[in-house]
XYZ file of C-alpha atoms in Angstrom:
396
model
C 0.000 0.000 0.000
C 1.163 3.524 -0.723
C 1.880 5.309 2.570
C 0.508 8.850 2.530
C 0.003 11.654 5.043
C -2.576 14.401 5.285
C -1.048 17.862 5.129
C -3.092 21.033 5.582
C -0.857 23.224 3.475
C 1.752 25.838 4.354
C 0.023 26.786 7.626
C 0.054 23.214 8.950
C 2.304 22.978 12.035
C 3.287 19.520 10.776
C 5.695 20.338 7.964
C 6.488 18.424 4.792
C 9.903 17.594 6.231
C 8.092 15.843 9.091
C 6.119 13.792 6.565
C 9.335 12.441 5.072
C 10.722 11.696 8.518
C 7.555 9.715 9.309
C 8.334 7.465 6.348
C 5.409 8.416 4.122
C 6.145 9.144 0.484
C 2.814 10.600 -0.612
C 0.841 13.657 0.451
C -2.904 14.063 0.820
C -3.871 17.725 0.638
C -6.040 20.357 -1.006
C -6.196 24.036 -1.820
C -7.836 24.621 1.530
C -8.413 28.331 1.013
C -10.653 27.581 -1.982
C -13.540 26.248 0.065
C -16.566 28.136 -1.233
C -17.331 26.219 -4.418
C -15.202 28.259 -6.801
C -13.196 26.419 -9.465
C -9.591 25.603 -8.634
C -7.173 27.457 -10.914
C -4.759 25.277 -12.866
C -1.766 27.398 -11.844
C -2.538 27.106 -8.118
C -2.776 23.323 -8.351
C 0.538 23.284 -10.220
C 2.212 25.423 -7.536
C 0.990 23.135 -4.766
C 2.344 20.125 -6.652
C 5.730 21.823 -7.112
C 5.892 22.686 -3.402
C 5.276 19.056 -2.444
C 7.735 17.662 -4.958
C 10.425 20.098 -3.811
C 10.214 18.331 -0.442
C 10.876 14.960 -2.081
C 7.253 13.810 -1.917
C 4.396 13.234 -4.352
C 0.866 14.632 -4.294
C -1.205 11.461 -4.500
C -4.685 12.379 -3.264
C -6.773 15.537 -3.151
C -8.736 15.732 0.076
C -11.026 17.432 -0.480
C -12.669 19.493 -3.151
C -15.551 20.805 -1.055
C -19.045 19.997 -2.335
C -21.169 23.105 -1.788
C -24.461 22.823 0.121
C -26.376 24.042 -2.951
C -25.138 20.958 -4.803
C -26.252 18.646 -2.004
C -29.735 20.177 -1.964
C -29.919 20.741 -5.765
C -30.900 24.351 -5.152
C -29.606 27.874 -5.697
C -26.401 27.961 -7.761
C -25.945 24.188 -8.005
C -25.528 24.134 -11.791
C -22.768 26.748 -11.710
C -21.131 25.037 -8.726
C -21.240 21.640 -10.434
C -19.511 23.131 -13.453
C -16.891 24.604 -11.114
C -16.354 21.137 -9.666
C -15.733 19.733 -13.136
C -13.150 22.466 -13.729
C -11.461 21.615 -10.432
C -11.219 17.955 -11.433
C -9.470 19.014 -14.625
C -7.121 21.293 -12.673
C -5.916 18.585 -10.287
C -5.658 16.078 -13.115
C -3.420 18.580 -14.878
C -1.213 18.544 -11.782
C -0.948 14.773 -12.039
C -3.216 13.886 -9.118
C -5.351 10.861 -9.893
C -7.468 10.388 -6.746
C -10.007 12.809 -5.273
C -11.531 12.147 -1.861
C -14.712 14.102 -1.142
C -17.756 13.842 1.101
C -21.465 14.524 0.834
C -22.229 15.251 4.486
C -24.964 17.813 4.961
C -23.635 20.990 6.650
C -21.239 19.294 9.053
C -17.915 17.640 8.403
C -16.661 15.083 10.911
C -18.232 15.794 14.292
C -16.953 15.213 17.829
C -18.058 16.503 21.220
C -14.542 16.396 22.696
C -11.319 17.133 20.812
C -8.998 16.202 23.668
C -10.595 13.435 25.720
C -8.125 11.964 28.246
C -6.927 8.432 27.514
C -5.581 5.912 30.076
C -2.054 6.237 28.635
C -1.952 9.948 29.477
C -2.560 11.310 25.997
C -5.805 12.552 24.474
C -8.119 11.487 21.669
C -11.192 12.624 19.779
C -14.484 11.486 21.312
C -18.190 11.601 20.509
C -20.280 11.498 23.677
C -23.902 10.834 22.788
C -25.228 12.329 26.052
C -23.271 15.551 25.569
C -24.516 15.673 21.993
C -28.113 15.165 23.115
C -27.734 17.919 25.710
C -26.659 20.363 23.034
C -29.113 19.217 20.355
C -32.223 19.106 22.562
C -31.593 21.574 25.376
C -29.225 24.208 23.976
C -29.784 24.346 20.225
C -33.433 23.392 20.861
C -33.735 22.003 17.360
C -37.311 21.370 16.305
C -38.013 17.646 16.599
C -34.753 16.936 18.405
C -36.320 15.357 21.479
C -38.055 12.693 19.380
C -34.685 11.723 17.859
C -33.334 10.661 21.257
C -34.716 8.031 23.661
C -36.264 9.440 26.864
C -33.576 7.995 29.131
C -30.888 9.758 27.092
C -32.730 13.072 27.326
C -32.991 12.670 31.093
C -29.267 11.905 31.294
C -28.612 14.953 29.096
C -30.589 17.169 31.463
C -28.419 16.026 34.361
C -25.250 16.437 32.304
C -26.129 19.968 31.201
C -27.027 20.997 34.745
C -23.538 19.977 35.854
C -21.724 21.837 33.046
C -19.952 25.106 33.669
C -20.340 27.969 31.212
C -16.866 27.316 29.834
C -17.602 23.606 29.360
C -20.795 24.404 27.475
C -18.997 26.973 25.325
C -16.336 24.405 24.470
C -18.980 21.798 23.585
C -20.720 24.253 21.262
C -17.411 25.231 19.683
C -16.554 21.584 19.057
C -19.938 20.769 17.527
C -20.690 23.772 15.310
C -17.964 26.386 15.741
C -15.061 24.369 14.423
C -15.438 22.807 11.013
C -12.276 22.073 9.014
C -11.777 23.848 5.686
C -15.232 25.338 5.444
C -16.359 28.607 3.911
C -17.506 29.997 7.253
C -17.955 29.050 10.896
C -21.442 28.798 12.373
C -22.923 30.410 15.417
C -26.133 29.050 16.926
C -28.528 31.118 14.824
C -26.757 30.542 11.507
C -26.556 26.820 12.244
C -30.310 26.653 12.866
C -30.863 28.461 9.565
C -28.593 26.011 7.747
C -30.544 23.093 9.222
C -33.752 24.585 7.833
C -32.366 24.084 4.332
C -32.520 20.316 4.846
C -35.873 20.135 6.610
C -37.678 18.574 3.639
C -34.810 16.426 2.345
C -34.898 12.731 3.235
C -32.086 10.193 3.142
C -33.470 8.951 -0.175
C -33.589 12.499 -1.508
C -29.994 13.203 -0.509
C -28.877 9.951 -2.135
C -30.733 10.888 -5.329
C -28.991 14.268 -5.330
C -25.635 12.561 -4.845
C -26.240 10.205 -7.753
C -27.342 13.103 -9.964
C -24.147 14.958 -9.028
C -22.047 11.907 -9.847
C -23.717 11.521 -13.231
C -22.620 15.093 -13.955
C -18.982 14.794 -12.823
C -17.992 11.160 -13.411
C -17.678 11.598 -17.212
C -15.105 14.351 -16.616
C -13.240 12.163 -14.130
C -13.191 9.352 -16.701
C -11.919 11.742 -19.365
C -9.117 12.934 -17.051
C -8.135 9.542 -15.654
C -9.206 10.545 -12.140
C -10.810 8.266 -9.567
C -13.400 9.760 -7.229
C -13.491 8.286 -3.720
C -16.426 9.322 -1.557
C -15.781 9.488 2.174
C -18.387 8.100 4.583
C -20.410 10.138 7.032
C -18.690 10.745 10.346
C -20.223 9.625 12.583
C -22.023 7.123 10.396
C -25.465 7.771 11.833
C -27.874 10.737 11.710
C -27.090 13.835 13.764
C -28.996 17.126 14.058
C -31.881 15.540 12.139
C -29.846 15.679 8.935
C -30.096 13.009 6.231
C -27.104 10.708 5.732
C -26.161 9.196 2.367
C -22.939 7.283 3.121
C -23.259 5.585 6.508
C -23.836 1.883 5.834
C -22.480 -0.809 3.550
C -25.766 -0.695 1.636
C -25.204 3.040 1.017
C -21.745 2.376 -0.406
C -23.172 -0.348 -2.610
C -25.931 1.944 -3.885
C -23.392 4.630 -4.821
C -21.091 2.423 -6.877
C -23.998 0.578 -8.489
C -25.971 3.771 -9.139
C -23.262 5.265 -11.366
C -21.147 2.298 -12.471
C -17.698 3.469 -13.542
C -14.091 2.805 -12.563
C -13.983 6.533 -11.782
C -16.756 6.257 -9.169
C -15.491 4.647 -6.000
C -14.995 4.810 -2.279
C -12.735 5.949 0.494
C -12.721 3.146 3.038
C -12.566 5.082 6.302
C -12.557 2.366 8.915
C -13.093 4.873 11.707
C -16.118 6.573 10.161
C -17.849 3.388 9.015
C -16.706 1.776 12.270
C -18.704 4.221 14.387
C -21.856 2.339 13.353
C -22.068 -1.148 14.833
C -24.135 -2.362 11.867
C -21.061 -2.195 9.626
C -18.763 -5.209 9.268
C -15.521 -3.502 8.264
C -13.694 -6.662 7.239
C -16.672 -7.783 5.169
C -16.955 -4.355 3.558
C -13.249 -4.294 2.716
C -13.586 -7.673 1.011
C -16.863 -7.057 -0.812
C -16.195 -3.495 -1.933
C -12.465 -3.898 -2.598
C -12.685 -3.323 -6.386
C -14.274 0.074 -5.717
C -11.890 1.251 -2.984
C -9.572 3.963 -4.312
C -8.281 5.310 -0.988
C -8.106 4.113 2.616
C -8.257 5.986 5.913
C -7.070 3.509 8.522
C -8.024 4.259 12.110
C -9.978 2.571 14.862
C -12.772 3.427 17.258
C -14.052 1.923 20.480
C -17.836 2.051 20.706
C -19.902 2.160 23.883
C -23.347 0.701 24.530
C -25.117 4.065 24.460
C -23.747 5.055 21.023
C -20.766 7.074 22.232
C -17.321 6.271 20.863
C -13.739 7.429 21.031
C -10.880 7.102 18.608
C -8.720 4.207 19.740
C -5.141 3.385 18.885
C -4.794 2.251 15.289
C -4.469 -1.430 16.167
C -6.849 -1.202 19.120
C -10.578 -0.602 19.069
C -13.371 -2.638 17.559
C -12.083 -3.160 14.011
C -9.771 -6.036 13.101
C -7.232 -3.864 11.313
C -5.025 -6.788 10.288
C -7.857 -8.402 8.334
C -8.922 -5.081 6.798
C -5.376 -4.455 5.556
C -5.155 -8.055 4.324
C -8.309 -7.539 2.243
C -6.933 -4.339 0.725
C -3.586 -5.937 -0.067
C -5.334 -8.902 -1.698
C -7.130 -6.407 -3.923
C -3.829 -4.710 -4.759
C -2.337 -8.016 -5.852
C -5.416 -8.746 -7.970
C -5.062 -5.367 -9.684
C -1.367 -5.855 -10.308
C -1.941 -9.292 -11.817
C -4.627 -7.819 -14.099
C -2.057 -5.366 -15.460
C -3.273 -2.177 -13.815
C -0.534 0.430 -13.562
C -2.310 2.123 -10.632
C -2.597 -1.032 -8.561
C -1.529 0.550 -5.272
C -4.184 1.808 -2.862
C -3.011 4.984 -1.118
C -3.653 4.876 2.597
C -3.042 7.255 5.432
C -3.044 6.837 9.204
C -6.243 8.731 9.830
C -6.048 10.831 12.962
C -3.854 10.055 15.928
C -3.773 10.538 19.648
C -2.010 13.561 21.094
C 0.916 11.937 22.892
C 4.431 12.759 24.118
C 5.329 16.395 23.447
C 2.424 16.926 21.042
C 0.241 17.246 24.143
C -0.663 20.901 24.478
C 0.779 21.898 21.110
C -1.327 23.754 18.582
C -2.270 21.165 15.960
C -5.246 20.542 13.731
C -7.548 18.425 15.937
C -6.873 14.744 15.331
C -3.809 15.487 13.234
C -0.957 15.429 15.715
C 2.402 14.428 14.270
C 3.588 11.845 16.786
C 0.254 10.049 17.155
C -0.026 9.610 13.405
C 3.635 8.648 13.106
C 3.004 5.895 15.667
C -0.106 4.763 13.800
C 1.708 4.698 10.468
C 4.519 2.619 11.952
C 2.009 0.115 13.334
C 0.200 -0.125 10.000
C 3.523 -0.515 8.216
C 4.230 -3.456 10.490
C 1.082 -5.151 9.212
C 1.849 -4.538 5.544
C 5.484 -5.639 5.795
C 4.502 -8.812 7.617
C 1.865 -9.697 5.025
C 4.254 -8.888 2.174
C 6.916 -11.129 3.683
C 4.878 -14.073 4.909
C 1.762 -13.851 2.753
C -1.875 -13.455 3.641
C -3.258 -16.330 5.751
C -6.233 -18.139 4.262
C -8.415 -17.192 7.213
C -7.601 -13.486 6.834
């Protein structure tokens, strides 16, 4: 597998020199300042490529070209914005990038209630606490219909939790849920978030999926023309939040996407952490079944709790059998290589990492500490090297 590393551009405290020291050879990045649906200029994509290559690395995956909310709802300027997206595909293809990771999550990107939850080893991790979320959704945001989306015992627990929160704790919870969204056009406050939710009030899961498939029908031909593979990222968490529809949460959703617009250019990002947040998903089974459609892998683990909460575990810890997932992906790589595909490698990155050692307390992009990801990459490399050397066991 091709070892890659997410880099948030020149302002990222984790520098390209650190990426090389971690042992990765590929970079996953974007033009993060172009986050409002405008087309990416060819010259800017070329400059970003040159910057990465000057550091001795390659730009392997774009993550992400933001899909504007008008496109998701098929409203407003969606035709213009879809055309911009096609132009952006051509721009990154011109820079030699052949994989684009994107998501179709309504309003939110990945969502956590706690960005630095203490772990037993002394470091911190990202966590989604369902009771904290309920407290904000029902009692603070006071979203219409929110109480019916949560069982009564959870609402009662949320009332007790909120009563015990200090003002600073509540402010931090709100900041984590709606006031911090990576690489977005703007940051919400409570009123603007409520208004954004109103835009999805009449859109069902089936409607959002239909809009996604319509969007793919409009951009996949350009991706085919340019030799680019599109890899949709799952919802995170992979279950409904804030009453919003979800289009990429379950294995059946992934199947519907690749079957709805059949093309080698239309595929998936296997994010084991995102899909793994929903106990209905069998990650090993998904990796095996959907392997021909997987163009990119985010490898991380989560530990789920009975009430629906979860935290991001160590890469080889948690609920997902990472060895068998990697074995399935490597089996697919070997199949592609034997079929004569030049692009047989699946780029993967250690997705997120704990804040450990002297990254604790440093200013980093949440989830994207250097040392935690370096540790995760080394552990994943141990799996791939072992399987390369000794082969994949029949029961894997």
